[in-house]
JSON list of C-alpha atoms in Angstrom, two decimals:
[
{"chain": "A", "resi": 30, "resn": "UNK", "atom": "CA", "xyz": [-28.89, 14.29, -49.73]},
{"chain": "A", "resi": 31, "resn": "UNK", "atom": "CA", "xyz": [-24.95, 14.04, -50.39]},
{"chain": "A", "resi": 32, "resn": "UNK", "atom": "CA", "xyz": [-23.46, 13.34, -53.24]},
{"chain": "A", "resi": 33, "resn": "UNK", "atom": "CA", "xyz": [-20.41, 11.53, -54.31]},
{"chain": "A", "resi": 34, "resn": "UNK", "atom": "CA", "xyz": [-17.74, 14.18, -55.92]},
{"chain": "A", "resi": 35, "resn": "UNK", "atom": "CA", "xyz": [-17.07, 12.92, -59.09]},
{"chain": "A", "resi": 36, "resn": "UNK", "atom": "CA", "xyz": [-13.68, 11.03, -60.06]},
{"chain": "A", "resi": 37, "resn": "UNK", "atom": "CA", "xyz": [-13.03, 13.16, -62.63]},
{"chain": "A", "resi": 38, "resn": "UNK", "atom": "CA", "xyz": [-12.82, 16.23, -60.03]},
{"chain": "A", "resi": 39, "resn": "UNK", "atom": "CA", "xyz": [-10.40, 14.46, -58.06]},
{"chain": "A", "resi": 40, "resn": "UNK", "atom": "CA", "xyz": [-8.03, 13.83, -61.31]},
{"chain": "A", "resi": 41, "resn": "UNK", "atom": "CA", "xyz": [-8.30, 17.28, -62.01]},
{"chain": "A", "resi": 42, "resn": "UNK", "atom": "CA", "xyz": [-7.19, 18.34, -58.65]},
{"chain": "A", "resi": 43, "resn": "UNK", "atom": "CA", "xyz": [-4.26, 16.50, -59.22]},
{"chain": "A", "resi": 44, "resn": "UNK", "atom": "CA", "xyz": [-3.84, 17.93, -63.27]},
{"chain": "A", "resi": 45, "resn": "UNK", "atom": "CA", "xyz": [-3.74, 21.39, -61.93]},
{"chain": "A", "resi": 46, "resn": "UNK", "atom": "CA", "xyz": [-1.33, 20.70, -59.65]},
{"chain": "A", "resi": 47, "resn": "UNK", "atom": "CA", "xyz": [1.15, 18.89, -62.42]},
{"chain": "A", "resi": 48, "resn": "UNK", "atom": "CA", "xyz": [0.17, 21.78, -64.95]},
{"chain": "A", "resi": 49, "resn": "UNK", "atom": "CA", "xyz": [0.99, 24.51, -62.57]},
{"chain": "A", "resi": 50, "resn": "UNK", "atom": "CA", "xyz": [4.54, 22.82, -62.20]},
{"chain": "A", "resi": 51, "resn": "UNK", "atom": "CA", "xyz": [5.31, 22.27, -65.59]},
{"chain": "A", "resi": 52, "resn": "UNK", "atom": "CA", "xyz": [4.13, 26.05, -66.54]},
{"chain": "A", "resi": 53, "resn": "UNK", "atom": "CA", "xyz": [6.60, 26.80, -63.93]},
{"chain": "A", "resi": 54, "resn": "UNK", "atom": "CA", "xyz": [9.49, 24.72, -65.40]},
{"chain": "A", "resi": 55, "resn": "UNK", "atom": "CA", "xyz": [8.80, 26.49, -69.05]},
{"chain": "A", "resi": 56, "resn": "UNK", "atom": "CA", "xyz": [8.50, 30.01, -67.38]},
{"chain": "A", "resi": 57, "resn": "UNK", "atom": "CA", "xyz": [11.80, 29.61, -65.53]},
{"chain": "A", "resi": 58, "resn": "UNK", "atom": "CA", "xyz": [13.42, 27.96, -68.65]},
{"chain": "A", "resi": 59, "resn": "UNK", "atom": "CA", "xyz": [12.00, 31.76, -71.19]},
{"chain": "A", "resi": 60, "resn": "UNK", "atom": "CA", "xyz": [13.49, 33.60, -68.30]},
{"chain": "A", "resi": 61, "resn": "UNK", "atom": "CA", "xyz": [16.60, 32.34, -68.17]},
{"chain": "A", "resi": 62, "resn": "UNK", "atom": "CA", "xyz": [17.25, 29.01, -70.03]},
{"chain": "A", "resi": 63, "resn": "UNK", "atom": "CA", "xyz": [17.57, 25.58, -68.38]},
{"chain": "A", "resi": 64, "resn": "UNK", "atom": "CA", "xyz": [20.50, 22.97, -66.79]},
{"chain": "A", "resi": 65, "resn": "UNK", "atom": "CA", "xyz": [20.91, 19.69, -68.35]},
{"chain": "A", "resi": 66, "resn": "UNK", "atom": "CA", "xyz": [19.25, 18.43, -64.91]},
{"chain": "A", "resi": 67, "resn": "UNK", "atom": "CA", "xyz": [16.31, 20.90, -65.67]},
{"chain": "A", "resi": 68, "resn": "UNK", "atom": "CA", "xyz": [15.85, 19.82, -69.07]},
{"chain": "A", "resi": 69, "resn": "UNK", "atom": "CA", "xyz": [15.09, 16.25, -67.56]},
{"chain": "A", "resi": 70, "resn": "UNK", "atom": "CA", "xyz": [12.60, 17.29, -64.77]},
{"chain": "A", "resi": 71, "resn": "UNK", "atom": "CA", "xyz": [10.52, 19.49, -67.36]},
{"chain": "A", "resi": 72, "resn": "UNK", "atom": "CA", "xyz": [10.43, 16.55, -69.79]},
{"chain": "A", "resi": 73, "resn": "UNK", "atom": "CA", "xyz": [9.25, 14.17, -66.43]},
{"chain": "A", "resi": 74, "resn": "UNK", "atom": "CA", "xyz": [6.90, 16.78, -65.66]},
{"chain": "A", "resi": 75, "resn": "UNK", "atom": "CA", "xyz": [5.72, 16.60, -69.21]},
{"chain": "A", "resi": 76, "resn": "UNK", "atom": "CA", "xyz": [5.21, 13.09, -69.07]},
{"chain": "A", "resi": 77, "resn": "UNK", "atom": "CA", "xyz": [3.34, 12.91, -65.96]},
{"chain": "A", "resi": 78, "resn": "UNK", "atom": "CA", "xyz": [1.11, 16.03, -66.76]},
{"chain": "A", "resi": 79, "resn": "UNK", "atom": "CA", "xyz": [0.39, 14.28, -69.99]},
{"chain": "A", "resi": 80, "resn": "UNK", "atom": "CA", "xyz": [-0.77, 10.86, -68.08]},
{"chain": "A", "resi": 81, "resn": "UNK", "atom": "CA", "xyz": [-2.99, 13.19, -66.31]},
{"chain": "A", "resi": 82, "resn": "UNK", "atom": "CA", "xyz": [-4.81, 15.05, -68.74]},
{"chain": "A", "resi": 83, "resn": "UNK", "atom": "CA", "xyz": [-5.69, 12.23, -70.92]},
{"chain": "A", "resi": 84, "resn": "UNK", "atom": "CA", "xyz": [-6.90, 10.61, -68.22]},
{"chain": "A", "resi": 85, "resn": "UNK", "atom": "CA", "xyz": [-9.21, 13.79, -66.53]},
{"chain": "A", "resi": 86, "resn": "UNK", "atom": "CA", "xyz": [-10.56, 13.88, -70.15]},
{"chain": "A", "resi": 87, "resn": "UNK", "atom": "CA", "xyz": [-11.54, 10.59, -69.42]},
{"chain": "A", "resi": 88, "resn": "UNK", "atom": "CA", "xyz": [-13.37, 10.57, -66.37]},
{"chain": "A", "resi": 89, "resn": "UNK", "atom": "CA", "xyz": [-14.90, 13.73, -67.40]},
{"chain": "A", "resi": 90, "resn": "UNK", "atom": "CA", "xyz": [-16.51, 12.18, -70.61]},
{"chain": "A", "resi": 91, "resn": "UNK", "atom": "CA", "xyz": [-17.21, 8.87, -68.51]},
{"chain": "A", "resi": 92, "resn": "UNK", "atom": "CA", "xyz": [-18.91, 11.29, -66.02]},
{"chain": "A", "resi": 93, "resn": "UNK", "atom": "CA", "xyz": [-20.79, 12.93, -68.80]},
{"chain": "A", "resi": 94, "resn": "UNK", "atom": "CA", "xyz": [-22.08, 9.41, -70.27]},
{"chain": "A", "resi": 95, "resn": "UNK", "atom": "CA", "xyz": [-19.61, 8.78, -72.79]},
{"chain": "A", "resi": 96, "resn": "UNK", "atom": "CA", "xyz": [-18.76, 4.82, -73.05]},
{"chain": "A", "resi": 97, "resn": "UNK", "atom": "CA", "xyz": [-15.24, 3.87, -74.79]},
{"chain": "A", "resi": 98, "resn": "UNK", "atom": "CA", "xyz": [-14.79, 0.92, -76.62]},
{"chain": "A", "resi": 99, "resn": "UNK", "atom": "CA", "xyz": [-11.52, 0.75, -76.18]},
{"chain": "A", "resi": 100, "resn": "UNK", "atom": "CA", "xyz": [-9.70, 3.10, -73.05]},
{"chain": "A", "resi": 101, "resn": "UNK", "atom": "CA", "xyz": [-6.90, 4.36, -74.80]},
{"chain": "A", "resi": 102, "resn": "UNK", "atom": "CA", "xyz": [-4.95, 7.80, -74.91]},
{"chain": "A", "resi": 103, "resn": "UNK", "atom": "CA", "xyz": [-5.75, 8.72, -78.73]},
{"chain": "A", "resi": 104, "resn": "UNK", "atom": "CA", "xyz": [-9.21, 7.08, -78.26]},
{"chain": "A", "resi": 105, "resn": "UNK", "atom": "CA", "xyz": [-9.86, 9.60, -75.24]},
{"chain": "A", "resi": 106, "resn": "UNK", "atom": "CA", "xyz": [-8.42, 12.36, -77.41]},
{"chain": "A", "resi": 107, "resn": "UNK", "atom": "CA", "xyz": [-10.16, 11.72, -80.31]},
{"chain": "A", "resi": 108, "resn": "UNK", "atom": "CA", "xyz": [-13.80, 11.71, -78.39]},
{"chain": "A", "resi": 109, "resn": "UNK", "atom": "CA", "xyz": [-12.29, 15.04, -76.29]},
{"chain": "A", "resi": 110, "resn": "UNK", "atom": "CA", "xyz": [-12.12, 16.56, -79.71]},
{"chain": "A", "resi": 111, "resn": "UNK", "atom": "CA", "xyz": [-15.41, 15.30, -81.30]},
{"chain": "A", "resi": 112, "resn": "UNK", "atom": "CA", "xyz": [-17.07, 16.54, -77.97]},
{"chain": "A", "resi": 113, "resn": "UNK", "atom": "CA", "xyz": [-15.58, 19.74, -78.39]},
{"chain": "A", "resi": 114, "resn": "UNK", "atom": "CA", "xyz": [-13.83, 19.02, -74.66]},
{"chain": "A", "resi": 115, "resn": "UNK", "atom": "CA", "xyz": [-10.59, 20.58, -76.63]},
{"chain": "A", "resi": 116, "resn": "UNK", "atom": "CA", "xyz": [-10.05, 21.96, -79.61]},
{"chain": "A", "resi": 117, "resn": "UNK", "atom": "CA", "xyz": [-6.57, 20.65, -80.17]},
{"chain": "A", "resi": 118, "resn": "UNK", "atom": "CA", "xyz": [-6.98, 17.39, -81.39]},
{"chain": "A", "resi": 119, "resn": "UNK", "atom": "CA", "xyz": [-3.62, 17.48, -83.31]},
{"chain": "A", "resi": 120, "resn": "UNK", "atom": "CA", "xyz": [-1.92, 19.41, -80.97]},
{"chain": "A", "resi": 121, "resn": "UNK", "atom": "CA", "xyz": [-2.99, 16.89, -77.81]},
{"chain": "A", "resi": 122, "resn": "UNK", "atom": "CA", "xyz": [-2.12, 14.04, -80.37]},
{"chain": "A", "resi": 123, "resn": "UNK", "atom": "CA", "xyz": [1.59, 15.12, -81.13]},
{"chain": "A", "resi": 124, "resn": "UNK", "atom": "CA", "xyz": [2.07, 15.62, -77.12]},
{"chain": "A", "resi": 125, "resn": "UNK", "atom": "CA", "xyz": [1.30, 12.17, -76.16]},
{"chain": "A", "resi": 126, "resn": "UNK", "atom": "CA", "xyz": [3.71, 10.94, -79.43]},
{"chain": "A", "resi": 127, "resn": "UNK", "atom": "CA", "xyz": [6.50, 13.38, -77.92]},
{"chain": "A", "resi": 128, "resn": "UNK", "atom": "CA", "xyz": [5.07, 11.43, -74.65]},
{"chain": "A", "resi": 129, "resn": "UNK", "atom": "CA", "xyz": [5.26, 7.96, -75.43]},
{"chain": "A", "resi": 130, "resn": "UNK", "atom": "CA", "xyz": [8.59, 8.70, -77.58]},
{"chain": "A", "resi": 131, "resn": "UNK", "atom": "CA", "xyz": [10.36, 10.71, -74.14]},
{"chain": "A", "resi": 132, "resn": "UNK", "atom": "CA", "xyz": [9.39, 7.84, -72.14]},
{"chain": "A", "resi": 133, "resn": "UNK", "atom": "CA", "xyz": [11.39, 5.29, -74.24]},
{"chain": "A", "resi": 134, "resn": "UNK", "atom": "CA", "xyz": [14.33, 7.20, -75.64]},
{"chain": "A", "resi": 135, "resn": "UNK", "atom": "CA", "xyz": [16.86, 9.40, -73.81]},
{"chain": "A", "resi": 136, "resn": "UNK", "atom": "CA", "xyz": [18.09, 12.17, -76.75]},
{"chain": "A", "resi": 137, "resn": "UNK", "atom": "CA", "xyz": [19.18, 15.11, -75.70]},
{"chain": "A", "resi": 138, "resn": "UNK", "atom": "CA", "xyz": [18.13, 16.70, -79.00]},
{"chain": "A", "resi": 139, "resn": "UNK", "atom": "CA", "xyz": [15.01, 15.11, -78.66]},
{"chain": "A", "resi": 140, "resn": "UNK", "atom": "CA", "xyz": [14.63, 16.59, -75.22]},
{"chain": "A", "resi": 141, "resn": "UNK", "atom": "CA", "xyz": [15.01, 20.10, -76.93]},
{"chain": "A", "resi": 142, "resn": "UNK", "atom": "CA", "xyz": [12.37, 19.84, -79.60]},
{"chain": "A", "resi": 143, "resn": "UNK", "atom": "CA", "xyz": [9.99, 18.40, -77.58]},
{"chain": "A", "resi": 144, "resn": "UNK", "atom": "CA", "xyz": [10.29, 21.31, -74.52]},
{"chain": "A", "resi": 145, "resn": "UNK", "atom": "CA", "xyz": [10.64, 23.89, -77.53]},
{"chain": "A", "resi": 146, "resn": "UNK", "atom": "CA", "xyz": [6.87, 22.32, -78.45]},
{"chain": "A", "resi": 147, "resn": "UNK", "atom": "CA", "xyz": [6.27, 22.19, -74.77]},
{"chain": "A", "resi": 148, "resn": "UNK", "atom": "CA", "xyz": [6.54, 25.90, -75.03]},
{"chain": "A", "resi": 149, "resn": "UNK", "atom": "CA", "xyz": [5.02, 27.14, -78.27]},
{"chain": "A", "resi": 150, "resn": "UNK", "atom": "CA", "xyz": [2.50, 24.28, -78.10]},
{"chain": "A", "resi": 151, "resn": "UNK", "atom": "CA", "xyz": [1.59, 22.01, -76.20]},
{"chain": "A", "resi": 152, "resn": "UNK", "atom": "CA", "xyz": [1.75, 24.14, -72.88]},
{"chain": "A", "resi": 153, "resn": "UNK", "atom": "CA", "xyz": [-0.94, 26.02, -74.75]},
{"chain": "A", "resi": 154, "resn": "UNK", "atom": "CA", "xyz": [-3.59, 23.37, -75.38]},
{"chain": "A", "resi": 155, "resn": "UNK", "atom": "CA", "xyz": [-3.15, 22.47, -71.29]},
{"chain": "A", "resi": 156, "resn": "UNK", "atom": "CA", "xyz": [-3.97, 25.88, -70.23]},
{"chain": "A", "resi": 157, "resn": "UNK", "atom": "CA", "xyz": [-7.07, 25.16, -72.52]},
{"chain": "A", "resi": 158, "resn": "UNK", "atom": "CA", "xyz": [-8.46, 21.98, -70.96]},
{"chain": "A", "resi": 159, "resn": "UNK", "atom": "CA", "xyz": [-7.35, 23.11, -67.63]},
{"chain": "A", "resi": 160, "resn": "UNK", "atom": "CA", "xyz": [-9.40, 26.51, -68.03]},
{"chain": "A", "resi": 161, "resn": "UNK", "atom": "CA", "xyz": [-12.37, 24.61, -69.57]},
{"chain": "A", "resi": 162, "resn": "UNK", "atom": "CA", "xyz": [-12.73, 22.20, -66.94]},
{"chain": "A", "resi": 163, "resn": "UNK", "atom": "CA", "xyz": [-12.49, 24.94, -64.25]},
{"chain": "A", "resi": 164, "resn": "UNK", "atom": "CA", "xyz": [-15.12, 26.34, -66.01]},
{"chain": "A", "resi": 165, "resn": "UNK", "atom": "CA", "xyz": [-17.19, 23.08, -65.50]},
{"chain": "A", "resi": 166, "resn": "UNK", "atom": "CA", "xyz": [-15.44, 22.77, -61.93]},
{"chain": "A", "resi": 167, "resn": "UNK", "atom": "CA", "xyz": [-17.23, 26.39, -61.21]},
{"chain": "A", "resi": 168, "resn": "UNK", "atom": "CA", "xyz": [-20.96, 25.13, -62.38]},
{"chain": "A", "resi": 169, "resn": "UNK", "atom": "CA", "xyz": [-21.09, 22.30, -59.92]},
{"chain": "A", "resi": 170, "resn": "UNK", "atom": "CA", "xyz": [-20.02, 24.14, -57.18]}
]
């Protein structure tokens, strides 16, 4: 009997991808600092990597039985955390403000504090989920 690989596998493929990319825009930028032009690709890569790991938290809690209310980004956090999906609760919440707030503003000294949290933070809390889920990846298979 086949199965059906689950959506949240699929989303994941896709997260590791846009975490790979953005790890490689923050590695290039402690190695030796970043254009104006690369400022604005790591913050889009950000932005999109964020879209995509709220929403492979999603389908993975969906695939695990969980039933949302309400399918929000901080609601999906909030159950990540109380499911112990992620330990950064706070941290995951402050990245999707820095999100929401990169999407609708265009400050350059905004775009430095949030890739300076990008690299002392929130790049952190990514590697987490995308390790854990890797983990879960590996007991399917």
């Amino acid at each position: 009997m086949s199965h059906a690989t689950p959506r949240w596998r699929y989303r994941f493929s896709n997260y590791k991808r846009a975490f790979t990319l953005l790890r490689e825009a923050i590695e290039t930028m402690s190695e030796s600092g970043l254009s104006q032009l690369e400022k604005e690709g790591t913050i889009q890569r950000f932005e999109y990597t964020m879209e995509l790991a709220w929403n492979v938290m999603k389908d993975y809690l969906e695939h695990e039985g969980v039933v949302f209310e309400q399918t929000t980004p901080r609601n999906v956090i909030r159950k990540a955390f109380e499911t112990n999906l992620t330990e950064h609760g706070r941290v995951w919440m402050d990245a999707l403000d820095a999100r929401n707030k990169m999407s609708h503003t265009y400050n350059f000294q905004q775009f430095e504090a949030v890739i300076e949290n990008i690299r002392i933070r929130y790049l952190a809390a990514m590697e987490d989920l995308y390790l854990v889920l890797l983990e879960k990846e590996s007991e399917i298979d």
